[in-house]
Short mmCIF file of C-alpha atoms in Angstrom, two decimals:
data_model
loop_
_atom_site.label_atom_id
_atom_site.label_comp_id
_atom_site.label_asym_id
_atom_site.label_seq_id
_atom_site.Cartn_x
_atom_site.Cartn_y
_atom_site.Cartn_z
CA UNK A 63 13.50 -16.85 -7.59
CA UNK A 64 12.49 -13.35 -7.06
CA UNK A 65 9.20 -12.57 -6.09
CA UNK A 66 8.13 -10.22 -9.19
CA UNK A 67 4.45 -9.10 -7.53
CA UNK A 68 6.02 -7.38 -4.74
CA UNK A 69 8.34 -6.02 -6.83
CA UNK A 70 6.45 -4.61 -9.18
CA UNK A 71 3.88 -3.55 -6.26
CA UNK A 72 6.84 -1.18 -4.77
CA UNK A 73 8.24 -0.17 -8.01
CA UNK A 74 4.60 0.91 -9.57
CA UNK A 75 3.68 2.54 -5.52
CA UNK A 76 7.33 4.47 -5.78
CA UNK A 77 6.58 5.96 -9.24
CA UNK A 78 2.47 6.75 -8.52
CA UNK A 79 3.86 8.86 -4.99
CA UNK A 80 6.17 10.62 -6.54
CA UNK A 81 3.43 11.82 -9.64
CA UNK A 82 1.10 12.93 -7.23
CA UNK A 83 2.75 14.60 -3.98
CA UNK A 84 4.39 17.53 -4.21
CA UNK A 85 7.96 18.03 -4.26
CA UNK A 86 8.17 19.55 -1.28
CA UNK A 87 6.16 16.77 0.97
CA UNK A 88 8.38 15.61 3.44
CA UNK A 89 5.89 12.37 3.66
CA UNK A 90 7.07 10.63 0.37
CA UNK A 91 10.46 9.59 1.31
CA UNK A 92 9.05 8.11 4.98
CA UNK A 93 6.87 6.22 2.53
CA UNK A 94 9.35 5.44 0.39
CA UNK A 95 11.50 4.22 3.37
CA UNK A 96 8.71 1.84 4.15
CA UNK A 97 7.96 0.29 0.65
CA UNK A 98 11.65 -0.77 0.42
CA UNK A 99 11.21 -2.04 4.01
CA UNK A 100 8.06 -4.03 3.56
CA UNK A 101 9.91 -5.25 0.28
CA UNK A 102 12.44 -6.81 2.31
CA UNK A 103 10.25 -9.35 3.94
CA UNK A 104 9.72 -10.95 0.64
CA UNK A 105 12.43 -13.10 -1.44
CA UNK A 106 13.19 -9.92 -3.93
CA UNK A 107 15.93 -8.63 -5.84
CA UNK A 108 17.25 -5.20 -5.55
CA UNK A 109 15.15 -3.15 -7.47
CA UNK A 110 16.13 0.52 -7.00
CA UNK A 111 18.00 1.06 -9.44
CA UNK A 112 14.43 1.23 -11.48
CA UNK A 113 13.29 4.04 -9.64
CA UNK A 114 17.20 5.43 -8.77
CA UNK A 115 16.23 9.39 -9.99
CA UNK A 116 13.08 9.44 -7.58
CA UNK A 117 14.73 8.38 -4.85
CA UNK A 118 17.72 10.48 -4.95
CA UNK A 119 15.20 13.64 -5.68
CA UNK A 120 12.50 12.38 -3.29
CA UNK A 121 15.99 12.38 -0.36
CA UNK A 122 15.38 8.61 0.17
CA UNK A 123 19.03 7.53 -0.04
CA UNK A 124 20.74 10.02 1.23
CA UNK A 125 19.94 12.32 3.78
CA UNK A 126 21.17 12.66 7.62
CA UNK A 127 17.46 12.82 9.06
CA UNK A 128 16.27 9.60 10.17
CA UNK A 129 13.04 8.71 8.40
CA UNK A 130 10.02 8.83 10.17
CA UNK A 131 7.91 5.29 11.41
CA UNK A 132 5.17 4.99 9.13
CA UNK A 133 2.46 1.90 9.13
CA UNK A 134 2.02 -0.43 6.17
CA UNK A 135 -1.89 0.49 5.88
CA UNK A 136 -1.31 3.65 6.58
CA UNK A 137 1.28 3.78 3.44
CA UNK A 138 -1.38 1.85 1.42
CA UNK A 139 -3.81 4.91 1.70
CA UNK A 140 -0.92 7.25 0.41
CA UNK A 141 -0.53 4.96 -2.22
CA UNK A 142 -4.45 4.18 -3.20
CA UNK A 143 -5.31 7.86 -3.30
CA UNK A 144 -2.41 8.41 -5.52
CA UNK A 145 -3.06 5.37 -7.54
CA UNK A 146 -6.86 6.68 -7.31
CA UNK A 147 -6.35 10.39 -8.63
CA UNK A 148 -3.82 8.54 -11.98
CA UNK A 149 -6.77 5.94 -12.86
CA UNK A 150 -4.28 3.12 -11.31
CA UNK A 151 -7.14 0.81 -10.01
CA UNK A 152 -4.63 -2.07 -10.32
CA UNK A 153 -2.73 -0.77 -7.79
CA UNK A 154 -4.94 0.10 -5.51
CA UNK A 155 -6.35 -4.08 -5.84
CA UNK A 156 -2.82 -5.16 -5.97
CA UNK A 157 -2.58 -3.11 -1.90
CA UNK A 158 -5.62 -4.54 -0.97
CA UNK A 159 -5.03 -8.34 -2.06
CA UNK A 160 -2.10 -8.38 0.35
CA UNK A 161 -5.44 -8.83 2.99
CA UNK A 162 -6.01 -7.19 6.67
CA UNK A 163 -3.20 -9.75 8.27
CA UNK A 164 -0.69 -7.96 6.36
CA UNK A 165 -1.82 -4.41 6.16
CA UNK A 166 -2.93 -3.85 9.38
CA UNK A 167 -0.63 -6.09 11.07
CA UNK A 168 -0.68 -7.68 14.76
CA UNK A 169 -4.23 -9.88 15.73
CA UNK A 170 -7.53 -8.08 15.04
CA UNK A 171 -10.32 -9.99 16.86
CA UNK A 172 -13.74 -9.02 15.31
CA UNK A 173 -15.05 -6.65 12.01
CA UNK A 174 -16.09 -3.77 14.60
CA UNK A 175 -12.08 -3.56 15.29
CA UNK A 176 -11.39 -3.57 12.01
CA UNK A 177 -14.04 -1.08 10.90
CA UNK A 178 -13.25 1.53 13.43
CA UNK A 179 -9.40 1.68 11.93
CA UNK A 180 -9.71 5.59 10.26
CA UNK A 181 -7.04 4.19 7.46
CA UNK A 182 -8.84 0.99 7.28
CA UNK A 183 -12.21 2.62 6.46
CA UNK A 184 -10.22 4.98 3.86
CA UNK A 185 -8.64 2.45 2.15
CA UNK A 186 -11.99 0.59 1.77
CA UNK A 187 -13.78 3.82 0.13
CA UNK A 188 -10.97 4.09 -2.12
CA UNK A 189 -11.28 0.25 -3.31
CA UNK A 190 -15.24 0.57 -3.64
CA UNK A 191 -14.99 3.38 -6.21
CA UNK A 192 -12.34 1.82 -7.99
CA UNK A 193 -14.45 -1.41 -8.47
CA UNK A 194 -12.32 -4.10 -6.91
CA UNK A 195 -14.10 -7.56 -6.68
CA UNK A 196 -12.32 -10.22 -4.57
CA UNK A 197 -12.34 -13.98 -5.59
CA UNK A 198 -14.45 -16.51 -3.72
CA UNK A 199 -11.17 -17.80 -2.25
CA UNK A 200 -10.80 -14.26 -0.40
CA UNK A 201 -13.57 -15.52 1.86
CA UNK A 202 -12.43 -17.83 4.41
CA UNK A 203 -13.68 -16.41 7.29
CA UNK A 204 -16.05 -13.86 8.82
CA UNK A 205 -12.80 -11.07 8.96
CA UNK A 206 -11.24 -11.71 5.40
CA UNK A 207 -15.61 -12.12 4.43
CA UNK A 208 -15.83 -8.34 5.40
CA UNK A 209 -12.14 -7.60 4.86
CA UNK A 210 -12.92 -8.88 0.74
CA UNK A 211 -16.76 -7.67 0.46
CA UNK A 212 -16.35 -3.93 -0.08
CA UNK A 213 -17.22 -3.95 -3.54
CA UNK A 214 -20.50 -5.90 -2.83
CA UNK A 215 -21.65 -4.02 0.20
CA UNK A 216 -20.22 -0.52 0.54
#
């Protein structure tokens, strides 16, 4: 069984890039590189062959330069600011579910840490304007509290 959110969350993040950054922005196909790969943790099928044309174009499958490192929040910004500018607020929630373990990655110890994260605090202005409300099962503890509160607070 494939795990069709995920899918769909790289598939829809793939397309949204590729409307928004230029041709010519070397940046897309490191992100692009790094959906696939974030993809792969999750039980998914082999999905581009939906998206095939942009990543030939966008030099994703074949070109001799290594792709550059990039981090998942970091490609989560790319993607909310493109998903901002097309009116994609779905996207942007369906980024910002995945929660601060999985974005931001490794152990965060307080709210301060968190807040003081330039991509973090980005991606959190993005979500406010786009109206995102979390459910009250988004609120386990003080981190995923702040992590889930935007909407209310900012």
């Amino acid at each position: 069984m494939s795990m069709h959110e995920i899918e769909d969350l790289v598939h829809l993040s793939v397309v949204a890039l590729d409307r928004h950054y230029p041709a010519e922005d070397g940046r897309v196909r490191d992100w692009l590189v790094a959906l696939y790969e974030f993809q792969r943790r999750f039980d998914c099928s082999h999905t581009q062959g939906r998206v095939e044309e942009i990543l030939i174009r966008r030099k994703h499958t074949y070109h001799a330069e290594p792709p550059r490192e990039v981090k998942l929040i970091d490609l989560a910004v790319a993607v909310a600011v493109a998903a901002e500018a097309q009116g994609d607020s779905d996207l942007i929630a369906g980024w910002y579910e995945l929660g601060y373990q999985t974005l931001v990655g490794g152990v965060v110890f307080s709210v301060d840490e968190l807040a003081e994260m330039p991509a973090v605090a980005t991606l959190r202005e993005i979500v406010a304007r786009t109206g995102y409300r979390p459910s009250d099962e988004e609120r386990d503890d003080e981190l995923e509290a702040w992590w889930y509160a935007v909407s209310v607070s900012a």
